[in-house]
Short mmCIF file of C-alpha atoms in Angstrom, two decimals:
data_model
loop_
_atom_site.label_atom_id
_atom_site.label_comp_id
_atom_site.label_asym_id
_atom_site.label_seq_id
_atom_site.Cartn_x
_atom_site.Cartn_y
_atom_site.Cartn_z
CA MET T 1 -30.13 7.13 99.67
CA ALA T 2 -29.25 6.91 95.99
CA SER T 3 -25.99 4.92 95.24
CA ALA T 4 -23.67 6.10 92.71
CA THR T 5 -23.83 4.27 89.38
CA TYR T 6 -21.52 3.92 86.23
CA SER T 7 -23.56 6.39 84.65
CA SER T 8 -24.17 8.78 87.73
CA PRO T 9 -22.17 10.93 88.46
CA ALA T 10 -21.11 10.71 84.71
CA GLN T 11 -17.62 9.63 83.40
CA ARG T 12 -15.12 11.91 82.73
CA ILE T 13 -13.33 9.53 80.44
CA GLY T 14 -14.82 6.35 80.36
CA ARG T 15 -13.21 5.04 77.59
CA ILE T 16 -10.02 2.40 77.24
CA LYS T 17 -7.67 3.12 74.56
CA GLY T 18 -7.81 -0.22 72.50
CA GLN T 19 -4.84 -1.30 70.10
CA ILE T 20 -4.55 -0.14 66.80
CA LEU T 21 -6.05 -2.63 64.58
CA GLN T 22 -4.94 -3.95 61.24
CA HIS T 23 -6.04 -2.91 58.15
CA ALA T 24 -6.04 -4.47 54.52
CA ILE T 25 -3.11 -3.76 52.76
CA HIS T 26 -2.42 -4.24 48.77
CA THR T 27 -0.10 -6.71 47.57
CA SER T 28 1.77 -6.05 44.18
CA THR T 29 2.06 -8.89 41.68
CA VAL T 30 2.28 -7.95 37.97
CA GLU T 31 4.88 -5.56 38.44
CA ILE T 32 7.41 -8.60 39.17
CA SER T 33 7.04 -9.40 35.05
CA GLY T 34 7.62 -5.99 33.73
CA GLU T 35 10.95 -4.94 32.32
CA VAL T 36 12.00 -1.61 34.09
CA TYR T 37 13.31 1.02 31.32
CA ALA T 38 15.45 3.55 33.04
CA GLN T 39 15.26 6.85 31.32
CA PRO T 40 17.39 9.97 31.75
CA VAL T 41 15.62 13.13 33.12
CA LYS T 42 15.33 16.61 32.04
CA GLN T 43 14.64 15.25 28.35
CA GLY T 44 11.00 15.25 28.10
CA ASP T 45 7.94 13.10 28.87
CA THR T 46 7.81 11.15 25.95
CA VAL T 47 9.76 8.13 25.41
CA THR T 48 9.99 6.23 22.15
CA PHE T 49 11.16 2.59 22.33
CA ARG T 50 12.81 1.28 19.09
CA GLN T 51 12.83 -2.63 17.77
CA VAL T 52 14.13 -4.34 14.60
CA VAL T 53 11.33 -6.37 13.13
CA PRO T 54 13.12 -9.93 12.03
CA PHE T 55 13.54 -10.64 8.18
CA GLY T 56 10.46 -12.20 7.01
CA ALA T 57 8.12 -10.59 9.46
CA THR T 58 6.01 -7.08 9.44
CA ALA T 59 5.68 -4.52 11.83
CA ALA T 60 2.11 -5.53 12.28
CA ASN T 61 3.36 -9.00 12.70
CA PRO T 62 6.69 -9.06 14.07
CA ASN T 63 7.01 -12.20 16.10
CA THR T 64 6.49 -14.65 13.24
CA PHE T 65 8.52 -14.88 10.04
CA SER T 66 8.78 -16.93 7.11
CA THR T 67 11.89 -17.29 4.83
CA THR T 68 13.75 -19.88 2.96
CA ALA T 69 17.44 -21.23 2.62
CA ALA T 70 16.78 -21.32 -1.28
CA ALA T 71 16.10 -17.54 -1.08
CA HIS T 72 19.63 -16.96 0.45
CA LEU T 73 21.33 -18.88 -2.17
CA ILE T 74 24.57 -16.81 -3.91
CA GLN T 75 25.10 -17.81 -7.54
CA GLU T 76 28.56 -17.54 -8.56
CA GLY T 77 29.39 -14.09 -9.52
CA SER T 78 26.27 -12.66 -8.65
CA THR T 79 25.37 -9.97 -6.15
CA PRO T 80 22.91 -10.98 -3.75
CA PRO T 81 19.55 -8.57 -3.39
CA VAL T 82 19.75 -5.81 -1.08
CA ASP T 83 17.53 -5.72 2.01
CA SER T 84 16.42 -2.87 4.15
CA LEU T 85 15.30 -3.01 7.92
CA VAL T 86 11.90 -2.84 9.33
CA ILE T 87 11.85 -0.85 12.27
CA LEU T 88 8.91 -0.65 14.97
CA ASP T 89 8.54 2.28 17.23
CA THR T 90 6.39 2.19 20.51
CA THR T 91 5.81 5.60 22.23
CA VAL T 92 4.65 6.14 25.70
CA GLN T 93 3.82 9.36 27.62
CA VAL T 94 5.17 9.28 31.26
CA GLN T 95 2.62 10.61 33.90
CA LYS T 96 2.49 11.94 37.02
CA PHE T 97 0.77 10.48 40.15
CA GLY T 98 0.22 11.55 43.68
CA ALA T 99 -2.33 11.98 46.80
CA LEU T 100 -2.56 14.22 49.73
CA TYR T 101 -3.84 14.10 53.39
CA GLY T 102 -4.11 17.17 55.61
CA TYR T 103 -4.08 17.76 59.11
CA THR T 104 -4.44 20.55 61.66
CA GLU T 105 -2.14 22.02 64.08
CA LYS T 106 -4.44 21.39 67.12
CA GLU T 107 -4.14 17.71 65.84
CA GLU T 108 -0.83 17.53 66.08
CA SER T 109 -0.31 19.41 69.30
CA LEU T 110 -3.22 18.12 71.09
CA GLY T 111 -4.43 14.78 69.45
CA GLU T 112 -3.78 11.61 71.25
CA ASP T 113 -2.59 9.67 67.92
CA ASP T 114 0.51 10.04 65.53
CA VAL T 115 -2.14 10.95 62.65
CA PRO T 116 0.76 12.13 60.21
CA SER T 117 2.79 8.80 60.48
CA TRP T 118 -0.77 6.99 59.83
CA MET T 119 -0.93 9.04 56.59
CA ARG T 120 2.52 8.58 55.52
CA GLU T 121 1.89 4.65 56.01
CA GLN T 122 -1.42 5.12 54.08
CA LEU T 123 0.33 7.21 51.40
CA GLY T 124 2.84 4.39 50.81
CA GLU T 125 0.08 1.70 50.46
CA ARG T 126 -2.18 3.70 48.50
CA MET T 127 0.65 4.70 45.66
CA GLY T 128 1.60 1.11 45.54
CA LEU T 129 -2.15 0.18 44.71
CA VAL T 130 -2.08 3.16 42.17
CA ARG T 131 1.02 1.86 40.56
CA GLU T 132 -0.32 -1.54 40.06
CA LEU T 133 -3.53 -0.61 38.41
CA ILE T 134 -1.29 1.67 35.90
CA TYR T 135 0.71 -1.42 35.02
CA VAL T 136 -2.73 -3.31 34.88
CA GLY T 137 -4.20 -0.79 32.70
CA ALA T 138 -1.57 -1.34 30.18
CA LEU T 139 -1.96 -5.01 30.24
CA GLN T 140 -5.64 -4.59 29.48
CA GLY T 141 -4.85 -3.26 26.25
CA GLY T 142 -3.27 -6.26 25.00
CA THR T 143 -4.69 -7.36 21.56
CA SER T 144 -3.71 -11.06 21.70
CA ARG T 145 -6.99 -12.02 23.39
CA PHE T 146 -8.65 -15.17 24.50
CA TYR T 147 -12.49 -15.86 25.36
CA SER T 148 -13.01 -19.19 27.56
CA GLY T 149 -16.15 -20.78 25.84
CA GLY T 150 -16.75 -17.77 23.77
CA THR T 151 -15.42 -15.61 20.67
CA THR T 152 -16.39 -12.31 22.52
CA ARG T 153 -16.58 -11.04 26.19
CA LEU T 154 -20.38 -11.19 25.90
CA THR T 155 -20.39 -14.82 24.89
CA THR T 156 -17.85 -15.96 27.60
CA ASP T 157 -19.30 -18.59 29.80
CA GLU T 158 -16.70 -20.63 30.67
CA PRO T 159 -13.88 -20.72 33.74
CA VAL T 160 -10.17 -21.59 33.39
CA THR T 161 -9.67 -24.55 31.44
CA LEU T 162 -6.97 -26.80 29.94
CA ASN T 163 -7.85 -26.08 26.54
CA LEU T 164 -7.50 -22.29 27.07
CA VAL T 165 -4.15 -22.89 29.01
CA ASN T 166 -2.97 -24.93 26.05
CA ARG T 167 -4.29 -22.18 23.41
CA VAL T 168 -2.53 -19.42 25.44
CA THR T 169 0.90 -21.25 25.38
CA ARG T 170 0.70 -22.59 21.96
CA SER T 171 0.34 -18.56 20.64
CA LEU T 172 2.95 -17.63 23.28
CA ALA T 173 5.34 -20.32 21.75
CA ALA T 174 4.12 -19.47 18.29
CA ASN T 175 5.28 -15.69 18.65
CA HIS T 176 8.71 -16.89 19.94
CA GLY T 177 7.79 -15.90 23.48
CA LYS T 178 10.42 -16.97 25.83
CA PHE T 179 9.77 -18.51 29.22
CA ILE T 180 10.22 -16.38 32.40
CA ARG T 181 11.18 -18.86 34.49
CA ALA T 182 13.75 -21.64 33.88
CA ALA T 183 12.82 -25.18 34.47
CA VAL T 184 13.60 -26.86 38.07
CA SER T 185 13.69 -30.39 39.29
CA SER T 186 11.90 -32.15 41.83
CA ALA T 187 13.13 -32.10 45.75
CA ASN T 188 14.12 -35.26 46.97
CA LYS T 189 11.09 -35.76 48.86
CA PHE T 190 7.89 -37.95 48.96
CA GLY T 191 5.14 -35.91 46.69
CA ALA T 192 7.46 -33.14 45.02
CA VAL T 193 7.02 -32.37 41.52
CA SER T 194 9.32 -31.08 38.68
CA LEU T 195 8.47 -27.89 36.65
CA GLN T 196 8.84 -27.02 33.20
CA LYS T 197 10.05 -23.73 31.95
CA THR T 198 7.17 -21.38 32.84
CA TYR T 199 5.29 -18.34 31.55
CA LEU T 200 3.56 -16.53 34.28
CA ALA T 201 -0.26 -15.69 34.53
CA PHE T 202 -1.87 -13.04 36.67
CA GLY T 203 -5.49 -12.82 37.87
CA ASN T 204 -7.94 -12.68 40.50
CA THR T 205 -8.27 -14.64 43.46
CA ASP T 206 -11.58 -15.85 42.40
CA LEU T 207 -10.05 -18.07 39.80
CA GLN T 208 -8.60 -20.20 42.37
CA GLN T 209 -10.76 -23.14 42.80
CA ASP T 210 -11.26 -23.22 38.92
CA ILE T 211 -7.38 -23.35 38.33
CA GLU T 212 -7.10 -26.23 41.00
CA ALA T 213 -9.75 -28.11 39.34
CA ILE T 214 -7.87 -28.42 36.04
CA PRO T 215 -6.50 -31.63 35.11
CA GLY T 216 -2.43 -31.69 35.43
CA TYR T 217 -2.79 -28.89 38.14
CA LYS T 218 0.43 -28.93 40.34
CA ALA T 219 -0.24 -27.29 43.53
CA ARG T 220 2.81 -24.65 45.18
CA SER T 221 3.02 -26.82 48.17
CA ASP T 222 4.24 -29.96 46.04
CA TYR T 223 7.33 -27.61 44.30
CA GLY T 224 9.60 -29.12 46.85
CA SER T 225 12.56 -27.07 47.77
CA MET T 226 11.95 -24.58 45.02
CA GLU T 227 11.34 -20.92 45.42
CA VAL T 228 8.01 -19.45 44.25
CA ALA T 229 7.69 -16.63 41.64
CA HIS T 230 5.91 -14.46 44.16
CA GLU T 231 4.11 -14.98 47.39
CA MET T 232 0.69 -14.97 45.92
CA GLU T 233 1.52 -18.01 43.66
CA ILE T 234 -0.81 -20.79 43.96
CA GLY T 235 0.35 -23.09 41.70
CA CYS T 236 0.98 -24.61 37.83
CA VAL T 237 -0.64 -25.91 34.95
CA GLY T 238 1.65 -27.22 32.13
CA SER T 239 3.91 -24.37 31.41
CA VAL T 240 1.84 -21.44 33.05
CA ARG T 241 2.45 -20.45 36.89
CA PHE T 242 -0.46 -18.65 38.41
CA ILE T 243 -0.14 -15.55 40.79
CA LEU T 244 -3.55 -14.39 41.98
CA SER T 245 -4.50 -11.27 43.94
CA PRO T 246 -8.11 -9.84 44.97
CA ASP T 247 -7.05 -6.57 43.19
CA MET T 248 -6.63 -8.17 39.71
CA PRO T 249 -9.94 -6.78 37.41
CA LYS T 250 -13.21 -8.44 36.92
CA ILE T 251 -15.84 -6.92 34.83
CA ILE T 252 -19.09 -7.32 36.56
CA ASP T 253 -22.36 -8.94 34.71
CA ALA T 254 -20.42 -8.96 31.21
CA GLY T 255 -20.23 -12.33 29.79
CA ALA T 256 -23.04 -14.91 28.68
CA ALA T 257 -26.28 -15.64 30.25
CA VAL T 258 -25.73 -17.64 33.58
CA ALA T 259 -29.23 -20.06 33.29
CA GLY T 260 -28.17 -23.27 33.13
CA THR T 261 -24.69 -22.67 34.01
CA SER T 262 -22.80 -22.67 37.18
CA ASN T 263 -20.92 -19.40 36.62
CA LEU T 264 -20.87 -16.58 39.37
CA SER T 265 -23.19 -13.47 38.55
CA THR T 266 -23.42 -10.47 40.62
CA SER T 267 -27.02 -9.50 39.27
CA GLY T 268 -27.99 -13.34 38.23
CA THR T 269 -28.42 -12.69 35.05
CA SER T 270 -25.10 -12.68 33.10
CA ALA T 271 -21.89 -14.05 34.06
CA ASP T 272 -18.97 -11.74 35.86
CA VAL T 273 -16.11 -12.08 33.34
CA TYR T 274 -12.42 -12.12 34.97
CA GLN T 275 -9.31 -11.17 33.19
CA LEU T 276 -6.41 -13.28 33.31
CA PHE T 277 -3.00 -12.06 31.67
CA VAL T 278 -0.55 -14.78 30.65
CA MET T 279 3.01 -13.69 29.59
CA ALA T 280 6.44 -14.49 28.37
CA LYS T 281 9.38 -12.67 29.27
CA ASP T 282 9.86 -9.01 27.71
CA ALA T 283 5.97 -8.83 26.98
CA TRP T 284 5.96 -5.27 28.71
CA GLY T 285 7.63 -2.75 31.13
CA HIS T 286 7.45 0.51 32.58
CA THR T 287 9.84 3.76 32.37
CA ALA T 288 11.64 4.77 35.37
CA PHE T 289 13.73 8.10 35.79
CA ARG T 290 17.00 8.01 37.34
CA GLY T 291 16.67 9.70 40.51
CA LEU T 292 12.74 9.44 40.26
CA ASN T 293 11.85 6.51 40.20
CA ALA T 294 10.61 5.79 43.62
CA PHE T 295 7.83 7.32 45.50
CA LYS T 296 8.61 10.94 46.96
CA PHE T 297 7.11 11.59 50.05
CA ASN T 298 6.65 15.25 52.06
CA ASN T 299 5.37 16.16 55.31
CA ILE T 300 4.87 19.98 55.75
CA LYS T 301 4.24 20.48 59.36
CA PRO T 302 2.07 23.25 60.57
CA SER T 303 5.04 24.91 62.04
CA GLN T 304 6.54 25.79 58.50
CA ILE T 305 5.01 29.31 58.12
CA ASP T 306 4.32 30.98 55.19
CA LYS T 307 1.90 33.59 53.53
CA SER T 308 -0.57 30.90 52.54
CA ASP T 309 -0.64 29.91 56.42
CA PRO T 310 0.75 32.78 58.16
CA THR T 311 -0.65 31.31 61.87
CA GLY T 312 0.50 27.54 61.26
CA GLU T 313 -2.71 26.12 61.10
CA ARG T 314 -2.35 23.18 58.56
CA GLY T 315 -0.14 20.46 57.91
CA TYR T 316 0.21 18.03 54.81
CA CYS T 317 1.31 14.79 53.86
CA SER T 318 1.73 13.73 50.21
CA ALA T 319 3.12 11.27 47.99
CA THR T 320 4.12 11.52 44.28
CA PHE T 321 5.80 9.60 41.63
CA TYR T 322 6.36 9.42 37.85
CA ASP T 323 5.46 6.33 35.73
CA ALA T 324 4.08 4.77 32.57
CA ALA T 325 3.87 1.36 31.33
CA VAL T 326 3.85 0.20 28.17
CA VAL T 327 3.05 -3.20 26.28
CA THR T 328 6.31 -3.64 24.11
CA ASN T 329 5.49 -6.65 22.11
CA ALA T 330 1.76 -7.58 22.15
CA GLY T 331 2.40 -11.28 21.06
CA TRP T 332 4.15 -12.06 24.20
CA LEU T 333 1.18 -11.08 26.21
CA SER T 334 -2.23 -12.99 26.16
CA VAL T 335 -4.94 -11.36 27.72
CA CYS T 336 -7.84 -14.19 28.66
CA GLU T 337 -11.25 -13.17 29.76
CA VAL T 338 -13.01 -16.15 31.74
CA THR T 339 -15.87 -16.90 34.08
CA VAL T 340 -15.72 -18.49 37.66
CA SER T 341 -17.67 -20.85 39.01
CA ALA T 342 -20.42 -19.69 41.69
CA LEU T 343 -19.26 -22.27 44.62
CA VAL T 344 -22.85 -23.03 45.61
#
């Protein structure tokens, strides 16, 4: 006589509802360094920022200026020469961004999961990444560029080095760039270190091992009681604090040949090139319209009947926002292109 088995008779359900597993979530980083320029609504989509160029500088090079005290001497009975202001305008056009998910009435009525709530969660995380990519895209257009071990992207053949860090900080200082973070003294405990005034650097997490190998590197764990600039901060070299994210840009196979080097390469022929953004205060910013500076979420349920869906079959979840990023002072932003070690 045949015995009943797990598959005979067939299971009507035969499945256990497991827990909802975690998924990868983007962490925004560069936005902590940008200024927020609030704008009024109903006055157009184009914003023009204006700055006065210091005396002795030019609109093409507004951060370095030259003059003498002798040029400002006033002779008895003489009127000094009349000077005029030099104005520099920077224009940016605001864009609208968004995404849309859809679901059916049957899913809402009979489905076992709360899919619309997952859609809203995904929209928030997705729009956060989109906004970060907008900001990174603006930073990538910076004109003050440094190449580790080379003079172009095609000749870049070295990782982050102390020499590169020093070249960048020298450039920022020469352009009168201000530190973003103030000096901090060490905590009163063994191994704690003090930090000088610092700029902020943002790059890919693949850079971490090479940064940690730079002479004079101070780990985040040695900061003492000082608060870090960002949860993804790993440490400091000289006057630069490094904040890393796996979502920061890299350009595959874009550098020098890897033969005879330890550089990472996707193809095994040319080095992968990573971009590192080092910035001073007020280097860049993004616009925010009063009342429109946050994400706008909508959930149109299938029960909202209209002529495009007279039987209420479809529902939608959406998110939109307005934004635009702009580099307001190119001399206060350094775009570095480097390789990373292969770690083999």
